mmCIF file of C-alpha atoms and ligand atoms in Angstrom:
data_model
loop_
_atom_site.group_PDB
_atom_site.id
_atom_site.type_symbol
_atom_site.label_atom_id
_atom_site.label_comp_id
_atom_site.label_asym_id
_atom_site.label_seq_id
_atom_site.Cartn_x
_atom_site.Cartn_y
_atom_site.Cartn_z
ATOM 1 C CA UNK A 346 -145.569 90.512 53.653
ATOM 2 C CA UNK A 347 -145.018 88.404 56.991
ATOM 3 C CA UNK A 348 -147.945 88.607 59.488
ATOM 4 C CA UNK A 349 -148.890 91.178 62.083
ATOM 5 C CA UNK A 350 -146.110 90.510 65.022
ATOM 6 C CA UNK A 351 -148.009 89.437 68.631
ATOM 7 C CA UNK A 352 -147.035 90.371 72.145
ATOM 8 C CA UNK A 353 -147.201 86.680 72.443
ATOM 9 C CA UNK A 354 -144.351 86.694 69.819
ATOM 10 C CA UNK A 355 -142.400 89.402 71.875
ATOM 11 C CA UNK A 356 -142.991 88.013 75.295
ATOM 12 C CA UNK A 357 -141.948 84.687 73.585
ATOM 13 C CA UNK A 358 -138.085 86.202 72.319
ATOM 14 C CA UNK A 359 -137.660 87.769 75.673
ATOM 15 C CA UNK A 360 -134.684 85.298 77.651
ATOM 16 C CA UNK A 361 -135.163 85.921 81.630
ATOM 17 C CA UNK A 362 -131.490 85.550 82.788
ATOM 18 C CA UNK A 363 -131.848 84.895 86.934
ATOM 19 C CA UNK A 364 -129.370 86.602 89.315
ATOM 20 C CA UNK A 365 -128.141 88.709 86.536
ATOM 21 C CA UNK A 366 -126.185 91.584 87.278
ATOM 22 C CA UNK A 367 -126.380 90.256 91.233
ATOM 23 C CA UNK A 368 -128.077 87.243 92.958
ATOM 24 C CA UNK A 369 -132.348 87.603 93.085
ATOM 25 C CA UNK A 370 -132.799 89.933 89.854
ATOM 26 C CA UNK A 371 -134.498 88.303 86.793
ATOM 27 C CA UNK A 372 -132.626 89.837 84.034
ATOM 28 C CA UNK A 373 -134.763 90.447 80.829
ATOM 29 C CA UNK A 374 -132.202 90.108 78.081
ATOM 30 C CA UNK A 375 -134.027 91.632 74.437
ATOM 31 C CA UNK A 376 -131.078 90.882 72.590
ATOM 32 C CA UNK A 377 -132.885 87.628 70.599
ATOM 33 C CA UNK A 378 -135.198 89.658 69.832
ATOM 34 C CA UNK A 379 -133.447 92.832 67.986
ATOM 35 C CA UNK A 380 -131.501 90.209 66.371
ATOM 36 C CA UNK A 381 -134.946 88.872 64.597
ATOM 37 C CA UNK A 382 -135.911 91.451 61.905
ATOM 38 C CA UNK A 383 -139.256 90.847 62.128
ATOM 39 C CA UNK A 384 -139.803 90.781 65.812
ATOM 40 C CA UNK A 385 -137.820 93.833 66.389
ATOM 41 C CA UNK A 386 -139.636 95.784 63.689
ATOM 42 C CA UNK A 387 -143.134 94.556 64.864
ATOM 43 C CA UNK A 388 -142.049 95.432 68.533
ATOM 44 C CA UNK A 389 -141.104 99.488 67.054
ATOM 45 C CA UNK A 390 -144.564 99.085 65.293
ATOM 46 C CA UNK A 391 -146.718 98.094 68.270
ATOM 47 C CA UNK A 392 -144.519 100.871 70.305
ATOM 48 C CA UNK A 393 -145.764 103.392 67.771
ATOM 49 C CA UNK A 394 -149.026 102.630 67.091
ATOM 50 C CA UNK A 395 -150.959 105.007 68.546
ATOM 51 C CA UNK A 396 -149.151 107.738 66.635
ATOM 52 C CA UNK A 397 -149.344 108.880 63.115
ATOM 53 C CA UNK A 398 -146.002 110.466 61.415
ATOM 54 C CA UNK A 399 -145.422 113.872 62.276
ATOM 55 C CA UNK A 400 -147.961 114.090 65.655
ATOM 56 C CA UNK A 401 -144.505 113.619 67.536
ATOM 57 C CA UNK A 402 -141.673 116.075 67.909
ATOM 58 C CA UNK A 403 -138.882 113.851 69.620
ATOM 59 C CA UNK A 404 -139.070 110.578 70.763
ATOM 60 C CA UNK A 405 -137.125 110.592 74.289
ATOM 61 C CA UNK A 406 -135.378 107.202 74.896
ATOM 62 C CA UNK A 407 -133.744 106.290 78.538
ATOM 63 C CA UNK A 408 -129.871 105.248 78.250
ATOM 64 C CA UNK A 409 -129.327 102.657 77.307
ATOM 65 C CA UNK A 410 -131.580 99.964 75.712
ATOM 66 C CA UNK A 411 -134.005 102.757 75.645
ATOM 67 C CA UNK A 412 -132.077 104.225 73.026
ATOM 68 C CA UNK A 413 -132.549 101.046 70.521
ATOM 69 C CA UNK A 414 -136.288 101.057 70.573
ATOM 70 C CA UNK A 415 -136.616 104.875 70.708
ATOM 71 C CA UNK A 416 -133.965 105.644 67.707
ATOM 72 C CA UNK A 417 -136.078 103.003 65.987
ATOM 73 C CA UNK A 418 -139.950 104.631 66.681
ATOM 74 C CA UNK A 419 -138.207 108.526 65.628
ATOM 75 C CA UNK A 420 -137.533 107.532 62.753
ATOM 76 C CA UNK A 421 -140.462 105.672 62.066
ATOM 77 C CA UNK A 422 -142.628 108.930 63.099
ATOM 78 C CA UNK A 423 -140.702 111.338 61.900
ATOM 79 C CA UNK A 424 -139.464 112.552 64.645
ATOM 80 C CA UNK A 425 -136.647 113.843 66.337
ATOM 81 C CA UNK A 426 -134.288 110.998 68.863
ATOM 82 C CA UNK A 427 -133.129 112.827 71.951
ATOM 83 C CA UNK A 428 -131.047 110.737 74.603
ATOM 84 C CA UNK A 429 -131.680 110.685 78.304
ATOM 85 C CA UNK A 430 -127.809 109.866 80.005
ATOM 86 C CA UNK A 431 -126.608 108.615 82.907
ATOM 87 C CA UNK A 432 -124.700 111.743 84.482
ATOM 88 C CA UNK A 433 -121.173 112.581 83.068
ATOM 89 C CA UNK A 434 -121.722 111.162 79.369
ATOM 90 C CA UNK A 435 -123.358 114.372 77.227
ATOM 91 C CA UNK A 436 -121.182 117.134 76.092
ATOM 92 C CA UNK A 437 -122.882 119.873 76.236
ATOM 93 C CA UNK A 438 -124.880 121.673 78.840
ATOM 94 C CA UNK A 439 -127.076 119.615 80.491
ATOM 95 C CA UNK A 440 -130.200 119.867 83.938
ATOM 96 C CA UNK A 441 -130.082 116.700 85.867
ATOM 97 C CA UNK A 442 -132.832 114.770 88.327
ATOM 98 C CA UNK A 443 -131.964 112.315 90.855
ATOM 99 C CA UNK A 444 -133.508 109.414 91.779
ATOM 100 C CA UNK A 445 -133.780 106.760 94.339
ATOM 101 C CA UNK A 446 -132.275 103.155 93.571
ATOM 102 C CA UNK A 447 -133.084 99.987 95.768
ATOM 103 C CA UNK A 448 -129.403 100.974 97.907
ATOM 104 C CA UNK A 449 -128.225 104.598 96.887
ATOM 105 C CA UNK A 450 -129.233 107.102 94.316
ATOM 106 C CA UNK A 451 -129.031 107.837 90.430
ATOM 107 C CA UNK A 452 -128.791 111.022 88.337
ATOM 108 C CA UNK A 453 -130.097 111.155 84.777
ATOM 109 C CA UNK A 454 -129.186 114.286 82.582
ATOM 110 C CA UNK A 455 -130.452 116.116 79.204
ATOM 111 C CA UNK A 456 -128.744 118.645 76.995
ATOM 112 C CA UNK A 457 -130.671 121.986 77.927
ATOM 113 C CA UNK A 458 -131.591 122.377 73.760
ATOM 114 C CA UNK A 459 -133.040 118.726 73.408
ATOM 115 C CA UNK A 460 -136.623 119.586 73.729
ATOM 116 C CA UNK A 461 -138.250 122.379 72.654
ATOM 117 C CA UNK A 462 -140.922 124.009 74.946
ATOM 118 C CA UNK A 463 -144.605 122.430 73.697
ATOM 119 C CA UNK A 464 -142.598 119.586 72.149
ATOM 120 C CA UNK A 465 -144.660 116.718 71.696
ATOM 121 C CA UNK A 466 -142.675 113.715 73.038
ATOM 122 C CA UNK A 467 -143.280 110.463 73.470
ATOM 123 C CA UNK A 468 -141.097 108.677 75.913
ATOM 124 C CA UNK A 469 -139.634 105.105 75.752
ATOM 125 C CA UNK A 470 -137.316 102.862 77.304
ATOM 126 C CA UNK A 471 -137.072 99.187 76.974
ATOM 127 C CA UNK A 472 -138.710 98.158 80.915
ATOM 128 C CA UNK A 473 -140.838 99.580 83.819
ATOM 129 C CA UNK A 474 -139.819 98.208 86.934
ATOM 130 C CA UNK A 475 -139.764 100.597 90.182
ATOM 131 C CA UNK A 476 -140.196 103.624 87.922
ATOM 132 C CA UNK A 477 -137.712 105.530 89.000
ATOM 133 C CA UNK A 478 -135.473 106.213 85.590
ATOM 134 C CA UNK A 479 -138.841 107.206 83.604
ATOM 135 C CA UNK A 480 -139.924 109.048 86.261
ATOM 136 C CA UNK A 481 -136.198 110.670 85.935
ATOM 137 C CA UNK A 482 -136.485 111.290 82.396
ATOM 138 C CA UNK A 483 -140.068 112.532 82.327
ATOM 139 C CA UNK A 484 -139.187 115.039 84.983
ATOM 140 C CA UNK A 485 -136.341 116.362 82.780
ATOM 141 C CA UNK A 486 -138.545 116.371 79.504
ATOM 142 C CA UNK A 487 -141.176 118.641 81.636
ATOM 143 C CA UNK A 488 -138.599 120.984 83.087
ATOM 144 C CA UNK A 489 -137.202 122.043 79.384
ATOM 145 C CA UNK A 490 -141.508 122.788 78.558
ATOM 146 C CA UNK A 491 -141.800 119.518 76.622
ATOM 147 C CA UNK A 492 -145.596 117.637 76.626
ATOM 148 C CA UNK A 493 -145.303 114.234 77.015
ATOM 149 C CA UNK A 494 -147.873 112.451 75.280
ATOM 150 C CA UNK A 495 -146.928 108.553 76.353
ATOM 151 C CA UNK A 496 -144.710 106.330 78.139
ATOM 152 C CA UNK A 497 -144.013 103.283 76.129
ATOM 153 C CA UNK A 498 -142.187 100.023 77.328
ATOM 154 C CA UNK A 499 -141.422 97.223 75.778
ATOM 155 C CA UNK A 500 -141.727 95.325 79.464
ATOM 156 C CA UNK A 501 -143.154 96.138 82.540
ATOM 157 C CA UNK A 502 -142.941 94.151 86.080
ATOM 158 C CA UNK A 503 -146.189 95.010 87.144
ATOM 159 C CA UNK A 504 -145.645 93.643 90.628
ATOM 160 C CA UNK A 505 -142.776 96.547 91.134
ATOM 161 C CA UNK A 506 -146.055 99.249 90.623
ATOM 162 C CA UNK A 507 -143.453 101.726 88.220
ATOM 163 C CA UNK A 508 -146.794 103.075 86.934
ATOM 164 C CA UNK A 509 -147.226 104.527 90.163
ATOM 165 C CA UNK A 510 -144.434 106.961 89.890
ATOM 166 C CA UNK A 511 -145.646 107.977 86.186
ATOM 167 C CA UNK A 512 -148.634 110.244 86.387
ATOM 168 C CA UNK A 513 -150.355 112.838 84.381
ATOM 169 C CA UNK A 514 -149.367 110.810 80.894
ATOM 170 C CA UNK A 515 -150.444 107.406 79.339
ATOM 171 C CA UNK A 516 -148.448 104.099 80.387
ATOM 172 C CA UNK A 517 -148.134 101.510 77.925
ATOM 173 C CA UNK A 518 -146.547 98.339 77.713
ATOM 174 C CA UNK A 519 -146.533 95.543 75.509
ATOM 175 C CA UNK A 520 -145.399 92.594 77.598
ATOM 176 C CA UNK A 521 -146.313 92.405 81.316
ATOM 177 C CA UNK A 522 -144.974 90.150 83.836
HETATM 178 P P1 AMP B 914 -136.617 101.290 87.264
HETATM 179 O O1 AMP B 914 -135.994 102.652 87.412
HETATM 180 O O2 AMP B 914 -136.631 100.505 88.532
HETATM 181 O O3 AMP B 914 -137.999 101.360 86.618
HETATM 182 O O4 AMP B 914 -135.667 100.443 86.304
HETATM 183 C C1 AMP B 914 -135.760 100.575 84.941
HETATM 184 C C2 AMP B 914 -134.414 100.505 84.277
HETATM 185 O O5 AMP B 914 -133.592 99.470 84.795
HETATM 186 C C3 AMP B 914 -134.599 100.224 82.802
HETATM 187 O O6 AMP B 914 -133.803 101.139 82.066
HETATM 188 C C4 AMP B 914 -134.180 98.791 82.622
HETATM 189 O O7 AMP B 914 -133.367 98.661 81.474
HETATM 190 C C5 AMP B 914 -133.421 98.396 83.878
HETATM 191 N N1 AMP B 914 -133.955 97.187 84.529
HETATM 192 C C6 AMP B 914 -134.552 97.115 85.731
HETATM 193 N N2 AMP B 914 -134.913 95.867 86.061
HETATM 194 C C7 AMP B 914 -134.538 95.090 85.013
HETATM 195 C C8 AMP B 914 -134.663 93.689 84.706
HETATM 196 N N3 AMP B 914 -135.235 92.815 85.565
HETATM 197 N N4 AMP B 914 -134.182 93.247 83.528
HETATM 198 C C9 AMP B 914 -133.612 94.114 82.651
HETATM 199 N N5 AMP B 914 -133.477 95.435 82.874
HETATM 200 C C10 AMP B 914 -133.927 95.927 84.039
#
């Protein structure tokens, strides 16, 4: 078996892209690492760590490199995957939360039946910057009754203070710029 993967090892397979999608923004492109099989399953193991199979109900992951990671950690815990979705993409009937961007607004949505009320629910997207998409999707996970029990990045820009917006749950992240 290959060795224990570091957050050194992450941070390390994490390409910053500058003034990607528009001039100033230092794009954190994860595709080299999903495309290592052993960096992209240590990165789902250090994401679910603090969980033992079955003490989750769904794993909530944020459209739409959220989904990779969180897909991933369900089925490593036995859990359930349920998508948050940029308005207008889920079929069936949904509750939605705005948010603010840097120039306009947002809206994140949820199918009504996702989450359970009690659900246990870990939430997890790939990167914390302002906060406002978790902040989104927790909202929507606490409307439909669900707990949350952590919100799990892969990447947070610390200097954006995201965790700010997040409160009454655990933060975690495994790389921090
Ligand atoms: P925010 O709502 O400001 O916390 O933004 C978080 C969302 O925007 C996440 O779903 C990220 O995928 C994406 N995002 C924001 N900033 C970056 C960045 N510098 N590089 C890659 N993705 C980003």
């Amino acid at each position: 078996m290959s060795a224990k993967v570091t957050a050194a090892e992450i941070e390390a397979a994490i390409r910053t892209v500058p003034d990607f999608p528009k001039p100033g923004i230092q794009f954190k492109d994860i595709t080299p690492l999903l495309a290592d099989a052993r960096l992209f399953a240590g990165a789902i193991d250090l994401l679910t760590a603090q969980f033992s199979p079955g003490s989750i109900d769904a794993v909530v992951g944020i459209d739409a490199r959220g989904f990779i990671f969180a897909a991933a950690a369900a089925t490593k815990l036995n859990a359930g995957f349920v998508p948050v979705r940029k308005r207008g993409k889920l079929p069936f009937t949904t509750i939605e939360q705005d948010y603010a961007l840097e120039y306009g607004n947002a809206t994140v949505a949820i199918h009504t039946d996702a989450i359970r009320p009690g659900s246990r629910v870990l939430l997890i997207d790939d990167l914390l910057a302002t906060g406002g998409t978790s902040a989104a999707a927790a909202a929507l996970v606490q409307k439909l009754g669900g707990k949350i029990l952590e919100a799990s990045f892969l990447i947070e820009l610390k200097f954006l203070n995201g965790r700010e917006k997040l409160s009454g749950f655990p933060v975690r992240s495994l790389v921090a710029y």
